[in-house]
mmCIF file of C-alpha atoms in Angstrom:
data_model
loop_
_atom_site.group_PDB
_atom_site.id
_atom_site.type_symbol
_atom_site.label_atom_id
_atom_site.label_comp_id
_atom_site.label_asym_id
_atom_site.label_seq_id
_atom_site.Cartn_x
_atom_site.Cartn_y
_atom_site.Cartn_z
ATOM 1 C CA MET A 24 -40.995 15.718 -95.663
ATOM 2 C CA SER A 25 -40.171 12.243 -97.221
ATOM 3 C CA PHE A 26 -41.573 10.808 -99.875
ATOM 4 C CA ARG A 27 -43.665 8.149 -98.006
ATOM 5 C CA ARG A 28 -45.136 11.403 -95.498
ATOM 6 C CA ALA A 29 -45.707 13.112 -98.674
ATOM 7 C CA THR A 30 -47.538 9.922 -100.703
ATOM 8 C CA THR A 31 -49.515 9.076 -97.432
ATOM 9 C CA LEU A 32 -50.811 12.927 -96.955
ATOM 10 C CA VAL A 33 -51.685 13.022 -100.766
ATOM 11 C CA LEU A 34 -53.756 9.401 -100.307
ATOM 12 C CA VAL A 35 -55.764 10.423 -97.405
ATOM 13 C CA PRO A 36 -58.163 12.743 -99.034
ATOM 14 C CA VAL A 37 -58.678 10.427 -102.382
ATOM 15 C CA ILE A 38 -58.979 7.482 -99.919
ATOM 16 C CA GLY A 39 -61.483 9.424 -98.185
ATOM 17 C CA ALA A 40 -63.260 10.119 -101.302
ATOM 18 C CA GLY A 41 -63.734 6.809 -102.512
ATOM 19 C CA ALA A 42 -64.919 5.361 -99.027
ATOM 20 C CA ILE A 43 -67.660 8.097 -98.967
ATOM 21 C CA ALA A 44 -68.771 7.238 -102.964
ATOM 22 C CA LEU A 45 -68.697 3.529 -101.919
ATOM 23 C CA GLY A 46 -70.846 4.136 -99.308
ATOM 24 C CA GLY A 47 -73.473 6.180 -101.718
ATOM 25 C CA LEU A 48 -73.672 3.333 -104.173
ATOM 26 C CA ALA A 49 -73.791 0.740 -101.160
ATOM 27 C CA ILE A 50 -76.769 2.951 -100.135
ATOM 28 C CA VAL A 51 -78.498 2.956 -103.761
ATOM 29 C CA ALA A 52 -77.939 -0.501 -104.185
ATOM 30 C CA LEU A 53 -79.672 -1.606 -100.760
ATOM 31 C CA GLN A 54 -82.382 1.227 -101.670
ATOM 32 C CA ALA A 55 -82.990 -0.822 -105.200
ATOM 33 C CA ALA A 56 -83.198 -4.219 -103.308
ATOM 34 C CA MET A 57 -85.719 -2.791 -100.671
ATOM 35 C CA ALA A 58 -87.824 -2.088 -103.538
ATOM 36 C CA LEU A 59 -87.786 -5.769 -104.497
ATOM 37 C CA GLY A 60 -88.741 -7.362 -101.396
ATOM 38 C CA ARG A 61 -87.221 -8.381 -97.997
ATOM 39 C CA ALA A 62 -85.290 -11.393 -99.007
ATOM 40 C CA GLU A 63 -83.639 -9.670 -101.651
ATOM 41 C CA ALA A 64 -82.546 -6.992 -99.245
ATOM 42 C CA TRP A 65 -81.251 -9.170 -96.999
ATOM 43 C CA LEU A 66 -79.182 -10.744 -100.059
ATOM 44 C CA MET A 67 -78.010 -7.165 -100.706
ATOM 45 C CA ALA A 68 -76.814 -6.152 -97.003
ATOM 46 C CA TRP A 69 -75.015 -9.696 -96.615
ATOM 47 C CA THR A 70 -73.502 -8.751 -99.727
ATOM 48 C CA LEU A 71 -72.540 -5.395 -99.049
ATOM 49 C CA ALA A 72 -70.980 -6.625 -95.818
ATOM 50 C CA PHE A 73 -67.907 -7.869 -97.947
ATOM 51 C CA VAL A 74 -67.980 -6.113 -100.872
ATOM 52 C CA VAL A 75 -67.988 -2.392 -99.006
ATOM 53 C CA GLY A 76 -67.759 -3.142 -95.198
ATOM 54 C CA LEU A 77 -64.636 -5.287 -95.570
ATOM 55 C CA PRO A 78 -62.699 -2.830 -97.634
ATOM 56 C CA LEU A 79 -63.565 0.074 -95.687
ATOM 57 C CA ALA A 80 -62.720 -2.277 -92.072
ATOM 58 C CA LEU A 81 -59.139 -2.763 -93.791
ATOM 59 C CA PRO A 82 -57.745 0.415 -92.917
ATOM 60 C CA LEU A 83 -59.134 0.891 -89.756
ATOM 61 C CA LEU A 84 -58.172 -2.458 -88.820
ATOM 62 C CA ALA A 85 -54.465 -2.008 -89.539
ATOM 63 C CA LEU A 86 -54.838 1.581 -87.762
ATOM 64 C CA ALA A 87 -56.043 -0.500 -84.793
ATOM 65 C CA GLN A 88 -53.034 -2.890 -84.888
ATOM 66 C CA HIS A 89 -50.633 -0.181 -85.159
ATOM 67 C CA ALA A 90 -51.671 1.832 -82.391
ATOM 68 C CA PRO A 91 -50.489 0.265 -79.310
ATOM 69 C CA PHE A 92 -47.218 -0.126 -80.777
ATOM 70 C CA ARG A 93 -47.389 3.688 -81.120
ATOM 71 C CA ILE A 94 -48.596 3.761 -77.445
ATOM 72 C CA TRP A 95 -45.793 1.514 -76.080
ATOM 73 C CA GLU A 96 -43.307 3.192 -77.893
ATOM 74 C CA ARG A 97 -44.103 6.580 -76.341
ATOM 75 C CA LYS A 98 -43.946 5.122 -73.068
ATOM 76 C CA SER A 99 -40.790 3.007 -73.213
ATOM 77 C CA ARG A 100 -39.077 6.588 -74.450
ATOM 78 C CA HIS A 101 -39.428 7.453 -70.987
ATOM 79 C CA ARG A 102 -37.923 4.514 -69.600
ATOM 80 C CA ASP A 103 -34.965 4.031 -71.494
ATOM 81 C CA ASN A 104 -33.643 7.611 -70.789
ATOM 82 C CA PRO A 105 -34.884 8.357 -67.328
ATOM 83 C CA PHE A 106 -32.556 11.697 -67.136
ATOM 84 C CA HIS A 107 -35.372 13.120 -69.342
ATOM 85 C CA SER A 108 -37.681 13.795 -67.067
ATOM 86 C CA PRO A 109 -37.508 16.797 -65.256
ATOM 87 C CA ALA A 110 -37.868 14.721 -61.996
ATOM 88 C CA HIS A 111 -34.722 13.899 -62.573
ATOM 89 C CA ARG A 112 -32.629 16.741 -63.808
ATOM 90 C CA GLY A 113 -30.690 17.077 -60.725
ATOM 91 C CA SER A 114 -29.353 13.427 -60.672
ATOM 92 C CA PRO A 115 -25.623 12.724 -61.666
#
């Protein structure tokens, strides 16, 4: 296993736990703002959208950008090597 792959496998649970903790703190902050009033709750929600929502969305956006390239790469393997398919086994 490569060092990069091992590092990724170690960091995934850590990042997941951090995301859950960040979401929990956001809920507590939003509940505290709701206790103060409607305007404070809206201001806190807007702030949390950037402070919590953006850091949580960035890894998901990176995966969403990477996924079409992986799908295209898998589809193009068959096109580049047509004799790999079972339908062309008898071809010269």
